[in-house]
Amino acid sequence: MKLSDYIAGFLAERGCTHVFGYAGGAITHLIDSLYQRQDLHFIGTYHEQGAAFAAEGYARRKNDLGVAIATSGPGATNLLTGIGSAYFDSIPCLYLTGQVNTYEYKGALPVRQLGFQETDIVSIVKPITKYAVRIIDPLQIRYELEKAISIATSGRKGPVLLDIPMDIQRANVDDNCLCGYPEKPEDRVADFSLAHIMELLGKAQRPVILVGGGVRLSSAQKLFNQMAKQLEIPIVCSLMGRDVYDNTNDNYFGMIGAYGNRYANLTIANSDFILALGTRLDSRQTGTASTFAREAKLVRVDIDRNELDKKIKKDEYAVHADIGYFLHALNEKISQLNNPAYSSWLEQARTYRQKYPSVGANHISDPNFIMSELSKITAVDDVICLDVGQNQMWAAQSMQISQDQRLLISGGMGAMGFSLPVAIGAYYQNPQRGKVLAIAGDGGLQMNIQELALLKRNRIPVKIIVMNNHSLGMIRHFQEMYFEGRYNATIKDYEAPDFCKIAAAYGIRTVNIKDSHELSSLKPLLSSDEPILIEIQLPQSTYVYPKLAINRPIEDQEPLLPRDELAGNMLVKPIGSDKTDSQA
């Protein structure tokens, strides 16, 4: 059979239902092979970046492999932002790129290029993939496919890339003569002392569990919820862990970090024990590391030894293990825990939550109010895809995510233009289950606005919510803080269009929201079977608060609390104070 036909069959047998991509000369054989199958669907996007993000959205929702393809040269390089996003957020994706014929490839010749659109994409992507190779022998196709997918989906997951020259794609192969990759049993890694962790937890008076995105990546949500119910202690999350734990639970206390909920940061700052599960604890979570949860013992669980080697505390205890394996072991021992009652500590965390809610005015001028209202009209199984910018932080601060909902977020790469194509991929992963929403700012939507054509063409019922403040609000805020209000390229030399007119030109229904009472009209629209763009008009000067300024401890976000009020919230010694005694 033709090698490209073999690839298509291989993907279908692996459980892949949709492949995303954009046509090009060097990938036409593979596209033709995909189209000829009844059990596999090629979804043509309008930009390769859209295809890369769509594959990522598919993979994030399924927690399994997503696939995107692109032609050689500019097609392959247009995948890069999506590949980087999958790499930094540990998303398993397979990227297949076309390449010039092997006899046209420059090889060792000291020239820049020999074949048309020839580009060494393998060398370019190696820093942001787990594995990348150019296939030069047709007989290696099964081996390389199996190897790439095994690498992508094991350990700390991530993207892989196979670069396939045109003459290799059209070569004839006998699938009975193809050698496979020797599958190795997955090393679930279990290097820890459960007794030591139980001892630390048993001695704690103010413990906190910090849940990160690694819990979902290891498919350990049920195990996590089992543990959370047994322990009944405060739970906070990272940005990537926002959709792991049901936000309606009374012991959920929000998201920590630079743009985290103030009550979450106060809770973790005053803790004396932290169990951190599958989270990198980067500077956007901790602020200045030396001041982070300074009286807390820290236990970190991660599949990636390199992350654990980057210590936050000198005496932290590193658990190099799969999160699911660790939680299974812990759940078996929790009943033996001789732990004190945490009622007073839980009440303290509830006090923080009551004093510092994320929603201020109940009016459309407060974007956090909008996000809170939007979460009230979503339903179980819905998937909410966030773009990057102020819209992302408002949603992360104020949307209430229930147990079976998903919140798809670009974390490490932080790529604007993420939400729309990711929503498309998430929809195709399971078209029959739940609604899919894409929330974006005016800047982010313009990054991949061409994918509106795909929504209309395929009648994809994604609902796009545009938070339009006619500026690049996150950077505009920085310019106010650090650049004396010089709004270069955020207000000056920047403009947002009328998104309703643009969507209408694509043939998509639109709604323009200007008043608070109009938000209630959105619920029936979200359930419709057609794509709809909803534009919400905001003031130009919008802000994300609370916000952590440089060199401040995580509990001291802007707008700054009066110093006596901050001190009154602290059970540990406040930074810069003369207080010496910790309070129970």
XYZ file of N, CA and C in Angstrom, residues 36 130 143 150 156 220 222 232 270 273 278 333 384 390 404 425 439 461 472 488 538:
63
model
N -9.801 9.591 2.081
C -10.355 8.344 1.567
C -10.863 7.413 2.655
N 9.319 16.533 22.459
C 9.970 15.421 23.136
C 10.750 14.553 22.158
N 7.800 1.885 12.836
C 8.663 2.067 13.999
C 8.622 3.507 14.504
N 4.462 6.743 21.541
C 4.824 6.250 22.874
C 5.501 7.335 23.694
N 6.131 12.553 31.419
C 5.579 13.887 31.248
C 5.261 14.054 29.774
N -6.054 11.537 37.138
C -6.171 11.212 38.556
C -7.224 12.048 39.274
N -10.440 11.493 39.900
C -11.247 10.729 40.853
C -10.451 10.404 42.110
N -10.555 16.761 54.104
C -11.331 17.940 54.485
C -10.440 19.082 54.991
N -0.479 31.560 54.825
C -0.561 31.302 56.264
C -0.541 29.821 56.617
N 1.756 23.608 56.101
C 2.073 22.406 55.328
C 1.392 22.530 53.974
N 1.553 18.099 41.035
C 1.626 18.341 39.595
C 1.613 19.791 39.210
N -3.802 4.982 52.914
C -3.240 5.214 54.253
C -3.915 6.350 55.012
N -14.915 25.242 28.382
C -14.685 26.682 28.268
C -13.212 26.885 27.915
N -6.282 39.783 29.728
C -7.123 40.065 30.876
C -8.314 39.119 30.951
N -17.547 18.283 36.307
C -17.382 17.681 34.992
C -17.153 18.692 33.876
N -11.062 22.242 18.157
C -10.529 20.904 18.422
C -11.269 20.200 19.542
N -13.708 32.067 25.011
C -13.710 33.415 25.577
C -12.405 34.089 25.183
N -21.039 24.463 16.461
C -21.811 25.310 17.384
C -20.992 25.889 18.538
N -5.204 46.539 24.253
C -4.505 45.376 24.782
C -4.323 45.625 26.274
N 1.844 52.952 23.822
C 2.301 52.563 22.492
C 1.866 51.136 22.181
N -16.815 46.691 26.869
C -16.234 47.066 28.156
C -15.636 48.466 28.074
